[in-house]
Coordinates of C-alpha atoms in Angstrom, one line a residue:
H592 CA -0.4 27.8 -2.3
S593 CA -2.9 29.1 0.2
K594 CA -4.0 32.7 -0.1
G595 CA -1.2 35.1 0.6
S596 CA 1.5 32.4 0.9
Y597 CA 4.1 30.8 -1.3
L598 CA 5.5 27.3 -1.6
L599 CA 8.8 26.3 -3.3
M600 CA 7.6 23.4 -5.4
Q601 CA 10.9 22.0 -6.5
N602 CA 11.9 21.3 -2.9
S603 CA 8.6 19.6 -2.0
V604 CA 7.6 16.0 -2.1
L605 CA 4.3 15.4 -3.9
L606 CA 2.2 12.6 -2.7
E607 CA -1.3 11.2 -3.1
G608 CA -3.3 10.1 0.0
V609 CA -6.6 9.5 1.6
V610 CA -8.0 11.7 4.4
C611 CA -8.5 9.3 7.3
D612 CA -9.4 11.7 10.1
V613 CA -10.6 15.3 10.6
G614 CA -9.7 16.9 13.9
R615 CA -10.5 20.3 15.5
K616 CA -7.4 22.1 13.9
K617 CA -6.0 19.6 11.4
I618 CA -6.7 16.7 9.1
T619 CA -4.8 13.5 8.9
V620 CA -3.9 12.0 5.5
K621 CA -2.6 8.5 5.0
T622 CA 0.0 8.2 2.3
E623 CA 2.4 5.5 1.1
R624 CA 5.1 7.4 3.0
G625 CA 3.1 7.4 6.2
I626 CA 0.9 9.9 8.0
V627 CA 0.8 13.6 7.0
F628 CA -0.9 16.3 9.1
V629 CA -2.4 19.3 7.4
K630 CA -3.9 22.4 9.0
H631 CA -7.5 23.3 8.1
E632 CA -6.5 26.5 6.3
H633 CA -4.2 24.4 3.9
A634 CA -6.6 21.5 3.4
C635 CA -8.7 22.7 0.4
F636 CA -11.9 21.9 2.3
C637 CA -11.2 18.2 2.1
L638 CA -13.0 15.7 4.4
K639 CA -12.7 12.2 5.6
G640 CA -12.5 9.7 2.7
D641 CA -11.4 12.3 0.1
V642 CA -8.5 11.4 -2.2
V643 CA -6.0 14.3 -2.3
Q644 CA -2.7 15.4 -3.8
L645 CA -0.4 17.1 -1.2
A646 CA 3.0 18.5 -0.7
I647 CA 5.2 17.7 2.3
K648 CA 6.5 21.0 3.9
K649 CA 8.2 19.7 7.1
K650 CA 9.3 16.3 8.3
K651 CA 9.3 15.5 12.0
D652 CA 10.2 12.3 14.0
S653 CA 7.4 9.9 12.9
F654 CA 5.1 12.2 10.8
C655 CA 5.1 15.0 8.2
I656 CA 3.4 18.3 8.0
G657 CA 2.0 19.1 4.5
E658 CA -0.4 21.1 2.4
V659 CA -3.2 19.8 0.2
L660 CA -2.7 21.1 -3.4
S661 CA -5.9 19.6 -4.9
V662 CA -8.7 17.2 -4.1
I663 CA -8.6 14.4 -6.7
K664 CA -11.9 12.8 -5.6
R665 CA -14.5 14.1 -3.1
R666 CA -16.5 11.5 -1.2
K667 CA -19.3 13.8 -0.3
S668 CA -20.9 17.0 -1.6
V669 CA -24.3 17.1 0.1
F670 CA -24.6 18.0 3.7
I671 CA -27.3 18.5 6.3
G672 CA -27.6 21.5 8.7
I673 CA -29.1 24.9 9.3
L674 CA -29.0 28.4 7.7
D675 CA -27.6 31.4 9.5
C676 CA -28.5 34.8 8.0
S677 CA -27.7 36.9 11.0
S678 CA -25.2 39.0 9.1
A679 CA -25.3 40.6 5.7
Y680 CA -24.6 37.2 4.2
C681 CA -26.2 33.7 4.5
F682 CA -24.1 30.8 5.6
F683 CA -25.1 27.1 5.9
I684 CA -23.7 25.5 9.0
P685 CA -23.3 21.7 8.6
E686 CA -24.5 19.6 11.5
N687 CA -21.6 17.1 11.2
P688 CA -18.9 18.3 13.6
S689 CA -16.2 16.9 11.3
V690 CA -17.1 19.4 8.6
Y691 CA -14.9 22.3 9.7
F692 CA -16.1 25.0 7.3
D693 CA -19.4 26.8 6.7
V694 CA -20.9 27.0 3.2
F695 CA -21.8 30.3 1.6
I696 CA -25.4 30.5 0.2
P697 CA -26.1 33.4 -2.2
K698 CA -29.0 35.6 -0.9
K699 CA -31.0 35.0 -4.1
L700 CA -31.0 31.2 -3.4
S701 CA -32.4 31.5 0.1
S702 CA -35.5 33.0 1.8
D703 CA -37.2 33.2 5.2
I704 CA -38.9 29.8 4.7
H705 CA -35.4 28.3 5.1
L706 CA -34.8 29.7 8.6
N707 CA -35.2 27.4 11.6
K708 CA -35.3 24.4 9.2
K709 CA -33.0 21.4 8.7
L710 CA -31.8 21.7 5.2
L711 CA -29.9 19.6 2.6
V712 CA -27.3 21.6 0.8
E713 CA -25.2 20.6 -2.2
I714 CA -21.8 22.3 -2.7
T715 CA -21.6 23.7 -6.2
D716 CA -18.2 25.5 -6.0
W717 CA -15.2 24.3 -4.1
D718 CA -13.0 27.2 -5.2
M719 CA -10.1 27.2 -2.8
K720 CA -9.4 30.9 -3.4
Q721 CA -12.5 31.7 -1.5
K722 CA -12.9 31.5 2.3
N723 CA -15.9 29.2 2.0
P724 CA -17.3 26.8 -0.6
V725 CA -20.5 27.9 -2.3
G726 CA -23.7 25.8 -2.2
K727 CA -27.4 25.6 -3.0
I728 CA -30.3 24.4 -0.9
T729 CA -31.7 21.2 -2.5
S730 CA -34.4 20.3 0.0
V731 CA -36.1 21.3 3.3
L732 CA -36.2 18.3 5.8
G733 CA -38.4 20.0 8.4
D734 CA -38.4 22.0 11.6
V735 CA -35.2 21.9 13.7
S736 CA -37.3 20.8 16.7
D737 CA -38.9 17.9 14.9
H738 CA -38.0 14.4 16.3
D739 CA -38.1 12.6 13.0
V740 CA -36.0 15.3 11.3
E741 CA -33.4 14.9 14.0
M742 CA -33.3 11.1 13.5
E743 CA -32.9 11.6 9.7
T744 CA -30.0 14.1 10.6
L745 CA -28.2 11.4 12.6
L746 CA -28.6 8.9 9.8
H747 CA -27.3 11.4 7.2
I748 CA -24.3 12.3 9.3
G749 CA -23.5 8.6 9.7
G750 CA -23.7 8.2 5.9
F751 CA -27.0 6.2 5.9
S752 CA -30.2 6.7 4.1
A753 CA -33.6 5.8 5.6
N754 CA -35.1 5.5 2.1
F755 CA -34.6 3.1 -0.8
D756 CA -34.8 4.1 -4.5
K757 CA -38.2 3.4 -6.1
T758 CA -36.6 0.9 -8.5
I759 CA -35.1 -1.1 -5.7
I760 CA -38.4 -1.2 -3.8
E761 CA -40.2 -2.3 -7.0
Q762 CA -37.6 -5.1 -7.6
A763 CA -38.1 -6.4 -4.0
E764 CA -41.9 -6.3 -4.2
S765 CA -41.9 -8.2 -7.5
L766 CA -40.5 -11.3 -5.6
S767 CA -42.9 -14.0 -4.6
A768 CA -43.5 -15.9 -1.4
V769 CA -45.0 -18.8 -3.2
F770 CA -42.6 -21.7 -3.7
T771 CA -42.8 -24.2 -6.6
E772 CA -42.4 -27.9 -6.0
D773 CA -39.1 -27.8 -7.8
I774 CA -37.7 -25.4 -5.1
I775 CA -39.1 -27.5 -2.2
K776 CA -37.9 -30.9 -3.5
D777 CA -34.3 -29.8 -3.4
R778 CA -34.6 -28.8 0.3
L779 CA -34.9 -30.7 3.6
D780 CA -38.5 -30.3 4.8
F781 CA -38.7 -29.3 8.5
R782 CA -42.3 -27.9 8.3
S783 CA -43.7 -30.8 10.5
F784 CA -41.1 -30.4 13.3
P785 CA -41.6 -28.2 16.4
T786 CA -40.0 -24.9 15.3
F787 CA -40.1 -21.4 16.9
T788 CA -38.3 -18.0 17.0
I789 CA -37.2 -16.1 20.1
D790 CA -36.5 -12.4 19.7
P791 CA -36.7 -9.1 21.5
E792 CA -40.2 -7.7 22.2
D793 CA -39.8 -4.9 19.6
A794 CA -38.3 -7.0 16.8
K795 CA -39.9 -6.8 13.4
D796 CA -37.7 -9.2 11.5
F797 CA -37.1 -12.7 12.7
D798 CA -34.0 -14.0 11.0
D799 CA -33.3 -17.2 13.0
A800 CA -35.4 -20.1 14.3
L801 CA -34.8 -23.3 16.3
S802 CA -36.3 -26.7 15.7
V803 CA -36.2 -29.5 18.3
R804 CA -37.1 -33.1 18.1
P805 CA -36.0 -36.2 20.0
L806 CA -34.0 -39.0 18.2
K807 CA -35.0 -42.6 18.5
K808 CA -31.5 -43.6 19.5
G809 CA -31.5 -41.0 22.3
G810 CA -30.4 -37.4 22.3
W811 CA -31.8 -34.6 20.2
E812 CA -31.8 -33.1 16.7
I813 CA -31.5 -29.4 17.0
G814 CA -31.9 -27.3 13.8
V815 CA -30.5 -23.7 13.8
H816 CA -32.3 -22.1 10.8
I817 CA -31.2 -18.8 9.3
A818 CA -33.3 -16.9 6.7
D819 CA -32.0 -17.8 3.2
V820 CA -31.6 -14.2 1.9
S821 CA -29.5 -15.4 -1.0
F822 CA -32.5 -17.1 -2.6
Y823 CA -34.1 -13.7 -3.1
V824 CA -31.2 -11.4 -3.5
E825 CA -29.3 -12.4 -6.6
E826 CA -25.7 -11.5 -7.0
N827 CA -25.1 -8.1 -8.7
S828 CA -28.8 -7.3 -8.7
L829 CA -29.9 -3.7 -7.7
I830 CA -30.9 -5.0 -4.2
D831 CA -27.5 -6.7 -3.8
K832 CA -25.6 -3.6 -4.8
E833 CA -27.6 -1.5 -2.5
A834 CA -27.0 -3.9 0.4
F835 CA -23.3 -3.8 -0.4
L836 CA -23.3 0.0 0.0
R837 CA -25.3 -0.1 3.2
S838 CA -23.3 -3.0 4.7
T839 CA -25.6 -3.3 7.8
S840 CA -28.9 -2.5 9.3
V841 CA -28.8 0.6 11.5
Y842 CA -30.5 0.6 15.0
L843 CA -31.6 3.9 16.5
V844 CA -33.3 4.3 19.8
D845 CA -36.8 4.3 18.2
R846 CA -36.4 2.7 14.8
V847 CA -34.4 0.3 12.5
V848 CA -33.2 1.3 9.1
P849 CA -32.8 -2.2 7.4
M850 CA -30.0 -3.1 5.0
L851 CA -32.7 -4.6 2.7
P852 CA -36.1 -3.2 1.6
E853 CA -38.8 -3.9 4.2
F854 CA -40.6 -6.2 1.9
L855 CA -37.7 -8.5 2.2
S856 CA -36.4 -7.8 5.8
N857 CA -39.8 -7.8 7.5
N858 CA -41.7 -10.1 5.2
L859 CA -40.2 -12.7 2.7
C860 CA -37.0 -13.2 4.8
S861 CA -38.7 -12.9 8.2
L862 CA -39.4 -16.3 9.7
K863 CA -43.0 -15.4 10.7
P864 CA -45.1 -18.0 12.4
N865 CA -47.4 -20.1 10.2
E866 CA -45.7 -19.1 7.0
D867 CA -43.5 -21.3 4.8
R868 CA -40.0 -19.9 4.7
L869 CA -36.7 -20.8 3.0
V870 CA -33.7 -21.2 5.3
F871 CA -30.1 -22.2 5.4
S872 CA -29.7 -24.5 8.4
V873 CA -27.1 -26.1 10.6
I874 CA -28.5 -29.4 11.9
F875 CA -27.0 -31.0 15.0
E876 CA -27.4 -34.4 16.7
I877 CA -26.6 -33.7 20.4
D878 CA -26.6 -36.0 23.4
E879 CA -27.8 -35.1 26.9
R880 CA -24.3 -33.9 27.8
A881 CA -24.2 -31.4 24.9
N882 CA -21.7 -33.5 22.9
I883 CA -22.1 -32.9 19.2
L884 CA -22.5 -36.4 17.6
S885 CA -22.9 -35.0 14.1
S886 CA -23.6 -31.8 12.2
S887 CA -24.7 -31.0 8.7
I888 CA -25.3 -27.8 6.7
K889 CA -28.4 -27.9 4.5
K890 CA -30.9 -25.7 2.6
C891 CA -34.3 -26.3 4.2
I892 CA -37.9 -25.1 4.3
I893 CA -39.6 -24.4 7.7
N894 CA -42.9 -23.2 9.0
S895 CA -42.4 -21.6 12.4
D896 CA -45.1 -22.6 15.0
K897 CA -44.6 -19.8 17.4
R898 CA -43.0 -16.4 17.7
F899 CA -41.7 -16.1 21.3
T900 CA -40.2 -13.0 23.0
Y901 CA -37.3 -13.5 25.3
Q902 CA -39.7 -12.8 28.2
S903 CA -42.5 -15.1 27.1
A904 CA -40.2 -18.0 26.5
Q905 CA -38.5 -17.4 29.9
K906 CA -41.9 -17.4 31.6
I907 CA -42.7 -20.9 30.2
I908 CA -39.2 -22.1 31.3
N909 CA -39.8 -20.7 34.8
D910 CA -43.4 -22.0 35.1
G911 CA -42.5 -25.5 33.7
Y912 CA -45.6 -25.6 31.5
G913 CA -46.9 -24.0 28.3
L914 CA -46.4 -24.3 24.5
F915 CA -43.1 -26.1 23.8
S916 CA -42.1 -26.2 27.5
A917 CA -40.3 -29.6 27.0
E918 CA -38.3 -28.2 24.0
L919 CA -37.4 -25.0 25.8
K920 CA -36.3 -26.9 28.8
I921 CA -33.9 -29.1 26.9
L922 CA -32.5 -26.2 24.9
T923 CA -31.9 -24.3 28.2
Q924 CA -30.1 -27.4 29.7
L925 CA -28.0 -27.9 26.6
S926 CA -27.1 -24.1 26.4
V927 CA -25.8 -24.2 30.0
L928 CA -23.6 -27.2 29.2
L929 CA -22.4 -25.6 25.9
K930 CA -21.4 -22.4 27.8
E931 CA -19.5 -24.5 30.4
K932 CA -17.6 -26.2 27.6
R933 CA -16.7 -22.9 25.9
Q934 CA -15.4 -21.4 29.1
A935 CA -13.4 -24.5 29.9
L936 CA -11.6 -23.9 26.6
G937 CA -10.9 -20.2 27.5
S938 CA -13.9 -18.3 26.2
I939 CA -14.5 -15.1 28.3
D940 CA -18.0 -14.3 29.5
F941 CA -18.5 -10.5 29.2
N942 CA -22.0 -10.3 30.6
R943 CA -22.7 -6.5 30.6
S944 CA -26.0 -4.9 31.1
E945 CA -27.7 -3.5 28.0
T946 CA -29.3 -0.1 28.2
K947 CA -32.9 0.5 27.0
F948 CA -34.6 3.9 26.7
V949 CA -38.3 4.2 27.4
L950 CA -40.0 6.7 25.1
D951 CA -43.4 8.4 25.4
K952 CA -46.0 8.7 22.6
D953 CA -44.0 11.6 21.2
K954 CA -40.8 9.6 21.2
N955 CA -39.2 11.7 24.0
P956 CA -37.1 9.7 26.4
V957 CA -38.8 9.4 29.8
D958 CA -36.8 6.7 31.5
V959 CA -33.7 4.5 31.1
L960 CA -33.5 0.9 32.2
F961 CA -30.7 -1.7 32.4
K962 CA -31.9 -4.9 30.7
T963 CA -31.0 -8.0 32.8
P964 CA -29.9 -10.9 30.5
L965 CA -32.3 -13.9 30.7
Q966 CA -31.7 -17.6 30.3
T967 CA -33.4 -17.3 26.9
N968 CA -30.8 -14.7 25.8
Q969 CA -28.1 -17.2 26.6
L970 CA -30.0 -20.0 25.0
I971 CA -30.1 -18.2 21.6
E972 CA -26.5 -16.9 22.0
E973 CA -25.1 -20.4 22.5
F974 CA -26.8 -22.0 19.5
M975 CA -25.9 -19.1 17.2
L976 CA -22.3 -19.4 18.4
L977 CA -22.4 -23.1 17.8
A978 CA -23.8 -22.7 14.3
N979 CA -21.2 -20.0 13.4
K980 CA -18.3 -22.2 14.8
T981 CA -19.6 -25.2 12.8
V982 CA -19.8 -23.2 9.5
A983 CA -16.2 -21.8 10.1
E984 CA -14.8 -25.3 10.7
F985 CA -16.7 -26.6 7.6
V986 CA -15.2 -23.9 5.4
N987 CA -11.7 -24.4 6.9
L988 CA -11.7 -28.2 6.6
N989 CA -12.9 -28.0 3.0
G990 CA -10.0 -25.8 2.0
S991 CA -12.1 -23.0 0.6
V992 CA -10.1 -20.9 -1.9
K993 CA -12.5 -18.0 -1.6
P994 CA -11.9 -15.3 1.0
F995 CA -13.7 -16.0 4.3
I996 CA -14.2 -13.8 7.3
Y997 CA -13.6 -15.3 10.7
R998 CA -14.9 -13.4 13.8
V999 CA -11.8 -13.7 16.0
H1000 CA -11.0 -11.6 19.0
D1001 CA -7.3 -10.7 19.2
A1002 CA -5.2 -11.4 22.3
P1003 CA -5.6 -8.7 24.9
D1004 CA -3.0 -5.9 25.1
K1005 CA -0.2 -6.8 27.5
D1006 CA 0.1 -3.3 29.0
K1007 CA -3.7 -3.2 29.6
I1008 CA -3.7 -6.6 31.3
L1009 CA -0.8 -5.5 33.6
H1010 CA -2.7 -2.3 34.5
L1011 CA -5.8 -4.4 35.2
E1012 CA -3.7 -6.9 37.3
R1013 CA -2.5 -4.0 39.5
F1014 CA -5.9 -2.5 39.8
V1015 CA -7.8 -5.7 40.8
K1016 CA -5.0 -6.6 43.2
S1017 CA -5.8 -3.4 45.2
L1018 CA -9.4 -4.8 45.5
G1019 CA -8.2 -8.2 46.7
Y1020 CA -8.4 -10.2 43.5
T1021 CA -5.7 -11.8 41.3
I1022 CA -5.1 -12.6 37.6
D1023 CA -3.0 -15.4 36.3
N1024 CA -1.2 -13.9 33.3
S1025 CA 1.3 -16.8 32.8
N1026 CA -0.3 -17.9 29.5
T1027 CA -3.3 -17.1 27.3
K1028 CA -5.5 -20.0 28.6
N1029 CA -4.8 -19.3 32.3
L1030 CA -5.5 -15.6 31.6
S1031 CA -8.9 -16.4 30.1
L1032 CA -9.9 -18.8 32.9
S1033 CA -8.8 -16.3 35.6
L1034 CA -10.7 -13.5 33.9
N1035 CA -13.8 -15.6 34.0
T1036 CA -13.2 -16.4 37.6
L1037 CA -12.7 -12.7 38.3
L1038 CA -15.9 -11.8 36.6
H1039 CA -17.8 -14.5 38.5
S1040 CA -16.3 -13.4 41.8
V1041 CA -17.4 -9.8 41.5
Q1042 CA -21.1 -10.7 40.7
G1043 CA -23.4 -8.6 42.9
K1044 CA -20.5 -6.7 44.6
K1045 CA -20.1 -2.9 44.6
E1046 CA -17.0 -3.2 42.4
Q1047 CA -18.7 -5.3 39.7
K1048 CA -19.1 -2.4 37.2

C-alpha cells in the first residue's frame, strides 16, 4: 500500500481502531483484537485520537504489526509551529513532538513575514502518495521569542484554547447577579453567619467558603459552601457544552485558563467578600471531639465576610487574635482531630512539598521555592474531604440509579511495595505488608519517622 510496496489483501485481516499513542518510530493502535503497532511510513500521517482502518501484516506473541490503509476520522487538522524555508521548498515544522511529519507549504502561500514567527497551519491535503501533507497558514501568533506566544503554544499542544467564542462570552455576560425573592426563599439563608474563604495568594476565583457558629446545645455548626455553578450553567446550553469539551481549568506557571468564561469563574460564581452568592452546601453539627452529630446537603445563599489567604489566616491562628480568630482556632482544632480519625482508618498522608516559580515583571523565572504546607492548608483540605465523603455516602445510601464518580485510590501494586520494603529496610525502617490496613498504618508511621531526616525525599 505504501509507495513502492505491495500488500496481498486477501491474506490480511482488516480492522478498525483508534490511535492511542505516537512514539518516535511507530504508532500504537487499539483494536478489538488487541494492540497493533504501525511504523510511521505506513501510518498515513495519522495521530493520537484518529480512527483508522488497518491491515495486520504480522502477528507476534502478544501484539501485531500492521499498516494503516485509510484514516476514517482525523481528530486534528490545525497545528502550531514554525516555518523553515532554508531549502528550495518551505516546510512547516509542528511544535508538538508527537507530530512526526513536516507539512509542505507552497511558496506562493508563504512570505518573509512568516519567518521567525509562531504560526497556525491547517492541513488541506492529506494525500498519502506524497511524502508530506500540504497545508496553508491560517494565522500568525507572534514572535518565536515572545513569552505569551509560548504560553499559547503550550495550551494549543495540550488541546486547550485560551479564548472563548464571542457567543459563549455574550451568553455568560447576560446572566444576572441579582436574585429575586423567589430564588432566595427556597434556600437556607446563611448571610448573617460568620463566613469566609481561604485561598492561595494569587487565586482569582473563590469556589469554596466556610461558615462557623456555636450551637446552643454545645458543639459547632460548620457549613462547607461550594459555588452553585448549576444555577447559572443550564444543561445543554452553549456554556455547558463548552465546559464539557474543556473538562477542566488549566493552570500554567503564570496564568489560569478557566473552564468557564471569566464572567462566571471570577465573578458570579466566585464567592467574593460582601457579595450575595448562591451555593450548594454540606452543613455539619460537630462536637468538640470532631464527631459528626448530623449532616445535611442544602442549597443556600451566603455573603462572605472576609477573603483570607492561607498565610493571613495562619498569622491570625499563630497570633491568637484578629478577625475570626475564635472561628479559625476551632476549625484548626477540628481539622487536626479529623485527620487523626482518617489516618486511624488507614488514610495515607502524602505531604509533599509544592513547587512555586517566582517570575520577574517580564514573566521570566528568577527563582524556585518549595512551599511549606501550613495548618490552614490542612484545615481546608480536611473540610473539603469531609464534604466530599458525605456527598458520596448520601448518593450511595439513596440508591442513585445515575452514574456517579467516586474518587478512589486503588490498592498499591504488590511488586512496588515489596521493592519499597527492601529499600527502606536498608535504611533501618520496616513496613508491615500483612494486610491493607496494616500497610496503610505502617506507611504513615514511615512517613512520620523520616520527617526532617536526610532520606525524607
